[in-house]
PDB file of C-alpha atoms and ligand atoms in Angstrom:
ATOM      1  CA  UNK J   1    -101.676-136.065  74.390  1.00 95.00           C
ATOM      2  CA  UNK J   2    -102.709-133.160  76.647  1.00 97.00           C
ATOM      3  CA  UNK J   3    -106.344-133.714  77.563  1.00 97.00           C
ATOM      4  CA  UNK J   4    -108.438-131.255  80.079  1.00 98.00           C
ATOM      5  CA  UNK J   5    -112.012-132.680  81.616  1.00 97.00           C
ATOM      6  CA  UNK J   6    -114.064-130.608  82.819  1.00 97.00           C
ATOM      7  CA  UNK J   7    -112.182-128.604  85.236  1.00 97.00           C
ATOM      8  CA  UNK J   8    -113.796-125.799  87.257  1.00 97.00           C
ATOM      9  CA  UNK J   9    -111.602-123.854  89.148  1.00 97.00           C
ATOM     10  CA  UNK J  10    -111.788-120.992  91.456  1.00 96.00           C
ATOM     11  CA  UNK J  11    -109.396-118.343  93.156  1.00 95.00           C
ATOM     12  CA  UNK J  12    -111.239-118.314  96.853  1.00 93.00           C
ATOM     13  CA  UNK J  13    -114.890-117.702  96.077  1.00 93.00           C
ATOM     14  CA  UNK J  14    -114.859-116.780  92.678  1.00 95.00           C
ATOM     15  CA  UNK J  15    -115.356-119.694  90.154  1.00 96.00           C
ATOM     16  CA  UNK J  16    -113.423-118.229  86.860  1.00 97.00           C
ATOM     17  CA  UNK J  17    -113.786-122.086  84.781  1.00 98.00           C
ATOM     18  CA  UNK J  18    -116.767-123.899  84.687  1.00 98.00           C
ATOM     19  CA  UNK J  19    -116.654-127.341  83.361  1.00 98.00           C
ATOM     20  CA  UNK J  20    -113.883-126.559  80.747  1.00 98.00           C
ATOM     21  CA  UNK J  21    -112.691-129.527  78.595  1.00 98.00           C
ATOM     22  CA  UNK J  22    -110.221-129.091  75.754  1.00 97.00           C
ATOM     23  CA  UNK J  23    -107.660-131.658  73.783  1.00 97.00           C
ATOM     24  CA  UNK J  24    -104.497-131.296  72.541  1.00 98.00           C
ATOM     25  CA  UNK J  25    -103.394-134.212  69.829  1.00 97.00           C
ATOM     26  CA  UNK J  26    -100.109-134.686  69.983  1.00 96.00           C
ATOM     27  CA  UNK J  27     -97.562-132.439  66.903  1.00 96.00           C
ATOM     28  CA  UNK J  28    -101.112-129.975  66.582  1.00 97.00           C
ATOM     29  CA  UNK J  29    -100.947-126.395  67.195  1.00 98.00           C
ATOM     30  CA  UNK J  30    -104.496-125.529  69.049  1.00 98.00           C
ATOM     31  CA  UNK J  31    -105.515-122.103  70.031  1.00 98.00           C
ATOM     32  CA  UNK J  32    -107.018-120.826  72.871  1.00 97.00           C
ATOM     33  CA  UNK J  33    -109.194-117.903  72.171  1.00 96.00           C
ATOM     34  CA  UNK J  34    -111.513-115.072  74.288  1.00 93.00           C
ATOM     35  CA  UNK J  35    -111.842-111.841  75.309  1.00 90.00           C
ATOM     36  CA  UNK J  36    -109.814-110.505  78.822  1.00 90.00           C
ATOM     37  CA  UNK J  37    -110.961-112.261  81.786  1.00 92.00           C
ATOM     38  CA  UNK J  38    -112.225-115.236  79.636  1.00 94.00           C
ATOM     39  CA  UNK J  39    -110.342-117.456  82.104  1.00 96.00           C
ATOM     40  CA  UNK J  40    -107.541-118.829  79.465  1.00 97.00           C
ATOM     41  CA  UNK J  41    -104.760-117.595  81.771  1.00 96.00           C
ATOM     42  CA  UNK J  42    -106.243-119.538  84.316  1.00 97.00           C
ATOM     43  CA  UNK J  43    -106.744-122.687  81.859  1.00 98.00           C
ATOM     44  CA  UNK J  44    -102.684-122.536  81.335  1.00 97.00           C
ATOM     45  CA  UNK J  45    -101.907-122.027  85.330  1.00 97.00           C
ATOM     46  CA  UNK J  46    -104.007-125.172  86.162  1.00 97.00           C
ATOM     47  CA  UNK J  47    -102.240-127.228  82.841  1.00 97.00           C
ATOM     48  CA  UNK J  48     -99.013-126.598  84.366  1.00 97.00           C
ATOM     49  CA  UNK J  49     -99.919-127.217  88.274  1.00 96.00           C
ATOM     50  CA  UNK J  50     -99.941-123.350  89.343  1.00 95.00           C
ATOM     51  CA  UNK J  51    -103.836-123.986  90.530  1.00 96.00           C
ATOM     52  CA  UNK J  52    -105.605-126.673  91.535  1.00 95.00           C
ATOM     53  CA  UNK J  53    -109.178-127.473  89.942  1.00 96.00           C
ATOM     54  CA  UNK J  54    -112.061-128.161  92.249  1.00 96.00           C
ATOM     55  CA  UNK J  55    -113.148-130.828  90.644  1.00 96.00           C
ATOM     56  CA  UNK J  56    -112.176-132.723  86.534  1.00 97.00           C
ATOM     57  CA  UNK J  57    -108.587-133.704  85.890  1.00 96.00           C
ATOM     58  CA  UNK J  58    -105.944-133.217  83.183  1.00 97.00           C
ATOM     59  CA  UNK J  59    -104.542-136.154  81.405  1.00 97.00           C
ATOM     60  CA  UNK J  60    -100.962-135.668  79.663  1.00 97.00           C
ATOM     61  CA  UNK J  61     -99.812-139.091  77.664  1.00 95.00           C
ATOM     62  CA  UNK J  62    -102.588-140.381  79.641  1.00 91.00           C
ATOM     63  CA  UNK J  63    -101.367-140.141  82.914  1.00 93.00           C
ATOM     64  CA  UNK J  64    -103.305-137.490  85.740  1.00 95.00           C
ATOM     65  CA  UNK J  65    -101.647-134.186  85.959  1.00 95.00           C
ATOM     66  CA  UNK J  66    -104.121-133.024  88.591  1.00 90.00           C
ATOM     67  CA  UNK J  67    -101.914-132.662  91.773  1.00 89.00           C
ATOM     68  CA  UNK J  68     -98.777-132.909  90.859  1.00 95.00           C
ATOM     69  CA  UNK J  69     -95.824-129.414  91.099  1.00 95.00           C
ATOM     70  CA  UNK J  70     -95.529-127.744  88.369  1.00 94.00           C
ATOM     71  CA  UNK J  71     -91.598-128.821  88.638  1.00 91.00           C
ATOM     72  CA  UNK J  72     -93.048-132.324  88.121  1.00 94.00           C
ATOM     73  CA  UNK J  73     -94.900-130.942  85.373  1.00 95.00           C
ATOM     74  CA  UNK J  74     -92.046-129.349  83.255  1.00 94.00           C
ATOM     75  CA  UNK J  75     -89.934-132.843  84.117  1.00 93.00           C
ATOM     76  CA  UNK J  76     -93.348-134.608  82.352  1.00 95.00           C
ATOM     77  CA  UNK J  77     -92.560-132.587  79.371  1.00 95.00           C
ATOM     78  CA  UNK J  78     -94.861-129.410  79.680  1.00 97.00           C
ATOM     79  CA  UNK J  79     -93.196-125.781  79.528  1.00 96.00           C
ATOM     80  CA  UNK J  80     -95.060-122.628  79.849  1.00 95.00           C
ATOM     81  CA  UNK J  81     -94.435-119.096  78.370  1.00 96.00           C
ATOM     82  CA  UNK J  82     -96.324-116.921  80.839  1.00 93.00           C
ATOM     83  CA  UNK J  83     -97.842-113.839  80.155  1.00 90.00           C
ATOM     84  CA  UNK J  84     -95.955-110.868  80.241  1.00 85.00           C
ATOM     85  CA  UNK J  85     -92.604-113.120  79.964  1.00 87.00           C
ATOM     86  CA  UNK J  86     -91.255-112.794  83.890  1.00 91.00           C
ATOM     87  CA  UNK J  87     -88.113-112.637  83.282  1.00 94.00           C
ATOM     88  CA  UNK J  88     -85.231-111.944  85.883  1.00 95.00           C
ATOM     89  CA  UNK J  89     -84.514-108.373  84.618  1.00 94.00           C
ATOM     90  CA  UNK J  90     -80.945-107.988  85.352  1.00 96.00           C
ATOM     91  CA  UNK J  91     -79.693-111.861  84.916  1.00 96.00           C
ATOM     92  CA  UNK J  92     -78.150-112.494  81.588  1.00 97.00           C
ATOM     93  CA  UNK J  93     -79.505-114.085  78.903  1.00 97.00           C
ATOM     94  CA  UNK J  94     -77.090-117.341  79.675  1.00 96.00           C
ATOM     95  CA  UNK J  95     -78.347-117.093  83.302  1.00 96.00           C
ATOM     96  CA  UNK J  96     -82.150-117.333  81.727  1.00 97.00           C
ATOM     97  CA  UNK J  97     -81.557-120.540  79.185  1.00 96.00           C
ATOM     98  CA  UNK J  98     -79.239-122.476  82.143  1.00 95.00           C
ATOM     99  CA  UNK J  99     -82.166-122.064  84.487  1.00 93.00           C
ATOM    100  CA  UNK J 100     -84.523-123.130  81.892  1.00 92.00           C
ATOM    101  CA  UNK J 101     -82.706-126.707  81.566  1.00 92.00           C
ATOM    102  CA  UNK J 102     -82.293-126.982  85.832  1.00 87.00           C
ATOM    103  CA  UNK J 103     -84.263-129.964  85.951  1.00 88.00           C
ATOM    104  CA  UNK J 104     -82.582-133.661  85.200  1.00 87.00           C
ATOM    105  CA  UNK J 105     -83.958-134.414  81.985  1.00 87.00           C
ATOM    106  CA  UNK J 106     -83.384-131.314  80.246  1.00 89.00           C
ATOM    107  CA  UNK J 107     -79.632-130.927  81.793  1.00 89.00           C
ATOM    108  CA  UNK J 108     -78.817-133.763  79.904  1.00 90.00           C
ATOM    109  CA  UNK J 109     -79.702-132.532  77.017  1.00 92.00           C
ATOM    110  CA  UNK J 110     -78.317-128.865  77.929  1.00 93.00           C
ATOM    111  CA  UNK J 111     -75.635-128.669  75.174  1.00 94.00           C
ATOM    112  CA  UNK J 112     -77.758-130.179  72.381  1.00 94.00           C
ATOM    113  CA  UNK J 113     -80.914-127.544  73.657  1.00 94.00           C
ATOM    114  CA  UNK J 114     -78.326-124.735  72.963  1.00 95.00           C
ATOM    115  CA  UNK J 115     -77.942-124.901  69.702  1.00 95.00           C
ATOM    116  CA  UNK J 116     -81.529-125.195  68.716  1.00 94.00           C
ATOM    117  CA  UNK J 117     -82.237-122.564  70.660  1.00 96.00           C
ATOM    118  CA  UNK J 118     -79.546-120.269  69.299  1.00 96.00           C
ATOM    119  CA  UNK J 119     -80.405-121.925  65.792  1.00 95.00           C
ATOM    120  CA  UNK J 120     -84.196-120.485  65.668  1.00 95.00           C
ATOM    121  CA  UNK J 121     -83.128-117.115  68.012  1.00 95.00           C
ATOM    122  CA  UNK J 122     -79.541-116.446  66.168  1.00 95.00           C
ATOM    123  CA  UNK J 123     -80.125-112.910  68.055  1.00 95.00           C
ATOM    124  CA  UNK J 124     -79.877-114.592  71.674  1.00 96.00           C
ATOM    125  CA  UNK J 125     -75.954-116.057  71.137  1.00 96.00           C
ATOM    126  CA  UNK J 126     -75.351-112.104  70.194  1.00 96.00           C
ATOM    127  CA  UNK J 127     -77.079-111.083  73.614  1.00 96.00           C
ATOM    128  CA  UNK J 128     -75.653-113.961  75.442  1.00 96.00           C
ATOM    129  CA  UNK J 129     -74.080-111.728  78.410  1.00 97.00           C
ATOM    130  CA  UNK J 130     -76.921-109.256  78.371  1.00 97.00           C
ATOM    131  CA  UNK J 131     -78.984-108.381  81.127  1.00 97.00           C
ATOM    132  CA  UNK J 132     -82.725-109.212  80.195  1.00 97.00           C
ATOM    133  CA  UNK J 133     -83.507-105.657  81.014  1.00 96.00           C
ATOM    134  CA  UNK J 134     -81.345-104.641  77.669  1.00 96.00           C
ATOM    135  CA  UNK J 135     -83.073-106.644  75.402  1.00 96.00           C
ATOM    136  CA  UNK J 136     -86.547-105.064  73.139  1.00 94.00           C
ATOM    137  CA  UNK J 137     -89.316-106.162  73.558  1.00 94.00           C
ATOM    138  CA  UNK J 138     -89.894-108.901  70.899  1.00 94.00           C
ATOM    139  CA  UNK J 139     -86.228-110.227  72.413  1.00 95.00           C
ATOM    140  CA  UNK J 140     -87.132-110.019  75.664  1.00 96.00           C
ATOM    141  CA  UNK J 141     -90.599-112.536  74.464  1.00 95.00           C
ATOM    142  CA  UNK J 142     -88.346-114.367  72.755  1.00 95.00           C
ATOM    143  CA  UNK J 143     -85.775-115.433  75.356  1.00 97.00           C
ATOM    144  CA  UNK J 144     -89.159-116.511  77.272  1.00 97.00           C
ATOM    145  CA  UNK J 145     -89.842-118.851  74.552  1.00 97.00           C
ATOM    146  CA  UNK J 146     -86.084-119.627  74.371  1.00 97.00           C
ATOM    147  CA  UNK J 147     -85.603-120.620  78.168  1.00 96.00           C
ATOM    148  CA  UNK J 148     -88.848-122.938  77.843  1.00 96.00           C
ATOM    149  CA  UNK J 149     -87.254-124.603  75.054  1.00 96.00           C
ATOM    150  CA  UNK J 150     -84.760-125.540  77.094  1.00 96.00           C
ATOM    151  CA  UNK J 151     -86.663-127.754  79.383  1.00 95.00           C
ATOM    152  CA  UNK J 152     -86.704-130.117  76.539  1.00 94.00           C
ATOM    153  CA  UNK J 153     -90.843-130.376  76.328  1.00 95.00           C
ATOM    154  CA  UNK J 154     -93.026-132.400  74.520  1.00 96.00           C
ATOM    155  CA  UNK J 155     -95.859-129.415  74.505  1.00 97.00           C
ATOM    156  CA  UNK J 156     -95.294-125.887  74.778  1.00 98.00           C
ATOM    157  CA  UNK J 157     -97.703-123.320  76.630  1.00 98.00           C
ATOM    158  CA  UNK J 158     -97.686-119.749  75.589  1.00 97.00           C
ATOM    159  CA  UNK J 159     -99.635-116.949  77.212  1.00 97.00           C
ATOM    160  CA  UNK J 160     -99.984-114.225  75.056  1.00 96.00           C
ATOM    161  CA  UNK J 161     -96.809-114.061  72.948  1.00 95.00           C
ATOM    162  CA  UNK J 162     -97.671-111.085  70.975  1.00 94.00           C
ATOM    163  CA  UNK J 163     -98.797-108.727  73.835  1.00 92.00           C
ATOM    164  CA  UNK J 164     -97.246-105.341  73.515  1.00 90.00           C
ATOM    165  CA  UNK J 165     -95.130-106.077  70.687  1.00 93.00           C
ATOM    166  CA  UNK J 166     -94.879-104.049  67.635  1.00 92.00           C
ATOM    167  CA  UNK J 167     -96.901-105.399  64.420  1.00 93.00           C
ATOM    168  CA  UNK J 168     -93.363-106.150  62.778  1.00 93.00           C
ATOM    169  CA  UNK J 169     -92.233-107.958  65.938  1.00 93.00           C
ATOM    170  CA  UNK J 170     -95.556-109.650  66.835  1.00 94.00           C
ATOM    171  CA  UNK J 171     -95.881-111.425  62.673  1.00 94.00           C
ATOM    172  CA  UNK J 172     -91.956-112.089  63.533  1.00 94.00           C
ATOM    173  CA  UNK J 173     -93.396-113.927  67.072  1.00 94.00           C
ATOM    174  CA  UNK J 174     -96.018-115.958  64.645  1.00 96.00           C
ATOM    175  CA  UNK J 175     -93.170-117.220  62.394  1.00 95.00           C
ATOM    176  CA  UNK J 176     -91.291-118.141  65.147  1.00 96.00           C
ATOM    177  CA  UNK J 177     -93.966-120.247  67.021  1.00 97.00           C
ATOM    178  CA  UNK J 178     -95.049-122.158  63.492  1.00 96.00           C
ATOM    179  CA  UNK J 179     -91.172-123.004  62.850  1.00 96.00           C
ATOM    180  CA  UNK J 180     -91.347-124.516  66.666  1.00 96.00           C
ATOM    181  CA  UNK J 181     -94.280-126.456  66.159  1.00 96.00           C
ATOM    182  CA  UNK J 182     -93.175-127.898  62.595  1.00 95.00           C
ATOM    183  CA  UNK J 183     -89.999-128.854  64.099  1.00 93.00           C
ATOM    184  CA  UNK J 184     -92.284-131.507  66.467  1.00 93.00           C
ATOM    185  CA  UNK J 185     -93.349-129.226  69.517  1.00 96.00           C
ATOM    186  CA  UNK J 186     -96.990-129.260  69.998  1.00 97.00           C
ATOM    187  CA  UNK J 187     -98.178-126.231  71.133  1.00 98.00           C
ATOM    188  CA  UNK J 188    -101.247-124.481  72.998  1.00 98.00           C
ATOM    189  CA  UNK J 189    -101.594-120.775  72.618  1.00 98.00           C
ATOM    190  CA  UNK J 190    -103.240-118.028  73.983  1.00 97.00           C
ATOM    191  CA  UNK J 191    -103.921-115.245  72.309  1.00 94.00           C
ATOM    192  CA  UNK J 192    -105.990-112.088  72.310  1.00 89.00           C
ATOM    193  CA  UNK J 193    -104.758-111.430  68.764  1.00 91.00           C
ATOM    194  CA  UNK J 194    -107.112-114.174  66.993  1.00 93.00           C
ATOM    195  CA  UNK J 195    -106.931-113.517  63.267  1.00 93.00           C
ATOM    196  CA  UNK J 196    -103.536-114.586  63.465  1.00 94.00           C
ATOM    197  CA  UNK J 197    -103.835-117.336  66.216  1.00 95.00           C
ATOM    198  CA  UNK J 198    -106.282-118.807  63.911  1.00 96.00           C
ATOM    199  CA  UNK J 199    -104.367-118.685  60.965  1.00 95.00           C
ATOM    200  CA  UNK J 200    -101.505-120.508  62.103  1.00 96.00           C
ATOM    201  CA  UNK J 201    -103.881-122.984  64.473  1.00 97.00           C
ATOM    202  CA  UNK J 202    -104.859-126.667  63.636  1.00 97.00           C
ATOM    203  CA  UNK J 203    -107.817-126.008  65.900  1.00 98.00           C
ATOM    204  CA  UNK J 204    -108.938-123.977  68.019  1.00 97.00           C
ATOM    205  CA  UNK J 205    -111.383-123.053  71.513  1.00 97.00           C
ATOM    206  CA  UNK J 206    -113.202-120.327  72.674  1.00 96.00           C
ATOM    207  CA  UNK J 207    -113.406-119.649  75.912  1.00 96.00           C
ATOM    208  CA  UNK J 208    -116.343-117.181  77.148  1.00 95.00           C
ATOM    209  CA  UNK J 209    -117.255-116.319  80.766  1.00 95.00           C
ATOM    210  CA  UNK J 210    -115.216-119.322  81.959  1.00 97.00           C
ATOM    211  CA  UNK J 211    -117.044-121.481  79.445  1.00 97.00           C
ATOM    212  CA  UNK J 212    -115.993-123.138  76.549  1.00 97.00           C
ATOM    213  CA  UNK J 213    -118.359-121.725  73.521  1.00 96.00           C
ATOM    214  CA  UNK J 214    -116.885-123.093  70.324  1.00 96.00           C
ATOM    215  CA  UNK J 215    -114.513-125.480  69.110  1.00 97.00           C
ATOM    216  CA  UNK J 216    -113.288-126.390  65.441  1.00 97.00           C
ATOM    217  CA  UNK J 217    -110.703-126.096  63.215  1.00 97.00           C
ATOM    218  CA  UNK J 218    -108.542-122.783  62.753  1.00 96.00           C
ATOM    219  CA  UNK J 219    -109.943-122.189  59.182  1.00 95.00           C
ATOM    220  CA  UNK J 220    -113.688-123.314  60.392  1.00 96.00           C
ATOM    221  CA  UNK J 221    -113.845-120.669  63.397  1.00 95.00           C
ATOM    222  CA  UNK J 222    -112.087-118.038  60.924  1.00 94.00           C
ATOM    223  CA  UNK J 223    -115.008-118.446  58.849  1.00 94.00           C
ATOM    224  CA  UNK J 224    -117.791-118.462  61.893  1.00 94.00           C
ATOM    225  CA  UNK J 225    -120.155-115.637  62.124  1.00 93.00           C
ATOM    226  CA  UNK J 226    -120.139-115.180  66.012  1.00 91.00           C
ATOM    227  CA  UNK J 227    -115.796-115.033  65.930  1.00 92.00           C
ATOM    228  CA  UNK J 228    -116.189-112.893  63.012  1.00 91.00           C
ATOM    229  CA  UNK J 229    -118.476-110.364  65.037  1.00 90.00           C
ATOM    230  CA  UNK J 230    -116.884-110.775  68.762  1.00 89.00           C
ATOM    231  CA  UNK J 231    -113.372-111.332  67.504  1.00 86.00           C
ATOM    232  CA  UNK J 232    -112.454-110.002  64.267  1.00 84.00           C
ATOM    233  CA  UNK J 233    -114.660-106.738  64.582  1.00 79.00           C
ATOM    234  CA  UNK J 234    -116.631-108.245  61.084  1.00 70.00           C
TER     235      UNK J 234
HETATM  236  P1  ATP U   1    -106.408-111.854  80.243  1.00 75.31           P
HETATM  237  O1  ATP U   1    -106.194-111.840  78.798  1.00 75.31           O
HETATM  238  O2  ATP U   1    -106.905-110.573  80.787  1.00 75.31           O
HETATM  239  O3  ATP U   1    -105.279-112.447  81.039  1.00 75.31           O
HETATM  240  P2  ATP U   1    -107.754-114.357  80.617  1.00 75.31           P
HETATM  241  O4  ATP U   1    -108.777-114.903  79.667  1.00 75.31           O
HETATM  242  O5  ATP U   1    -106.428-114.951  80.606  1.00 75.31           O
HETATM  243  O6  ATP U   1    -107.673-112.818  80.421  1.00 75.31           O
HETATM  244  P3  ATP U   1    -107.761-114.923  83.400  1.00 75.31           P
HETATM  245  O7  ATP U   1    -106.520-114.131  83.663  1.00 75.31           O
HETATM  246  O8  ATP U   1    -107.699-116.374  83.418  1.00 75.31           O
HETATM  247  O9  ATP U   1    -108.408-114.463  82.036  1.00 75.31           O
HETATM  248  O10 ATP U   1    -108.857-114.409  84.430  1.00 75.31           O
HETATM  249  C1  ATP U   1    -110.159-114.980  84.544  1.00 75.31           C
HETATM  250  C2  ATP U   1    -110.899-114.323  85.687  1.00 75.31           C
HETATM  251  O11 ATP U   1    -110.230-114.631  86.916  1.00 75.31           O
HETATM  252  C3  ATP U   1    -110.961-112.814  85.619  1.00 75.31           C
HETATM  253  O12 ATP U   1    -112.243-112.421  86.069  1.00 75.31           O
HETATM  254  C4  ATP U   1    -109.893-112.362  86.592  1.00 75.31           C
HETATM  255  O13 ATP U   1    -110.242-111.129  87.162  1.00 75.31           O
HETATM  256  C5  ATP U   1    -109.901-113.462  87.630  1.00 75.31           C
HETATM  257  N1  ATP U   1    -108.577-113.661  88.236  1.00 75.31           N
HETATM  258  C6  ATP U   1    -107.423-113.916  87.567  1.00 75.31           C
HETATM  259  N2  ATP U   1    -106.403-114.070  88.418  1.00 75.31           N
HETATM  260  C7  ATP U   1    -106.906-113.914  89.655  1.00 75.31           C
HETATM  261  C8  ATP U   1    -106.364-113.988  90.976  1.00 75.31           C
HETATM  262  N3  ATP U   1    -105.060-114.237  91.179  1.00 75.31           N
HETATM  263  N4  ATP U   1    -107.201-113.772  92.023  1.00 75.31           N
HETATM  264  C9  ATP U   1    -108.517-113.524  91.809  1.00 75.31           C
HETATM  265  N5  ATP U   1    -109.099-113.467  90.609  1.00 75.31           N
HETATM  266  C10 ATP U   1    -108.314-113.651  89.534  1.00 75.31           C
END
């Protein structure tokens, strides 16, 4: 469904990927692991059209990605969850899942979008006049999530979910993003917190130096001696 090809990218002079190829199958849940500064931001921002690559393309229902806006993106069917959740801080929750279906496809669907929405995050119909800046933190990630829903997309990119979030909050995050992807949303995530990535991950990718390192199944790179020493602190 999703496929990267070697992509190297660069901001200015500094080359942060190098030759970085991953897949995503389509209904899978696939991690993206590695340590800060690995380059997996950067992996998402050139998915979703933010950056350009230098050179390798992206493939998405096997059509080339590598160009295009990222509003032409999201129409395509890709949403992204960006780290540290950039939300408006004082527009309402409302304000945040209206803007999330903006584009055609998803305002057709606007209505329908709402109730899922409200049906996995029964908390945001109780916020639904808040400013974002009221909400906790583990709300606040979750209307994130809640506004990408809305474009209506096939494969859902999250940066870092579980950053800064209480251990409570953060397994409540994990739950959320598994019910997501069993409801038919195939999802890439990011995360620095790879026990649990892994746990919940079909497969997986580790990304070191701007290099992918490792590849396999969730339970496989659980189980691998170099992500049990570098990751997992075994
Ligand atoms: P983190 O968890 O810290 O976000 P990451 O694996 O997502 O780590 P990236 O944010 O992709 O890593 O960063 C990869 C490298 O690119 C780092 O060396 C970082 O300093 C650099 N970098 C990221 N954004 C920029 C930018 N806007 N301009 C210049 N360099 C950048």
């Amino acid at each position: 469904m999703l496929a990267v090809e070697s992509i190297n990218v660069a901001y200015g002079d500094l080359q942060v990927l190098w030759d970085v190829s991953l897949s995503v199958r389509q209904g899978e849940l696939v991690a993206l692991i590695g340590a800060n500064g690995a380059g997996k931001t950067t992996t998402l921002r050139a998915i979703t059209g933010l950056l350009r690559p230098r050179s390798g393309r992206i493939l998405f229902n096997g059509s080339n990605l590598t160009g295009l806006s990222p509003h032409r993106i999201v129409e395509l069917g890709i949403a992204h969850v960006p780290e540290g959740r950039q939300l408006f801080p004082l527009m309402t929750v409302e304000e945040h899942l209206l803007l999330g279906s903006f584009l055609p496809r998803a305002r057709a669907r606007r209505a329908q979008n709402l109730e899922r929405v409200f049906g996995i995050f029964p908390i945001l119909r109780e916020r639904l006049h808040q400013p974002a800046e009221t909400l906790s933190g583990g709300e606040q990630q979750m209307l994130a999530i809640a506004r990408a829903l809305m474009s209506d997309p096939q494969v859902l990119l999250l940066d870092e979910p579980s950053l800064g979030l209480a251990p409570l909050v953060v397994k409540e995050v994990f739950r959320i993003i598994e019910q997501i992807h069993r409801e038919g949303v195939t999802v890439l995530l990011v995360e620095q917190n790879v026990q649990q990535a892994l746990a919940i991950a079909d497969r997986a990718f580790v990304l070191e130096n701007g290099r992918v390192v490792l590849e396999g199944s969730g339970s496989e790179l659980l189980d691998h001696p170099e992500v049990k020493k570098a990751y997992l602190g075994l």
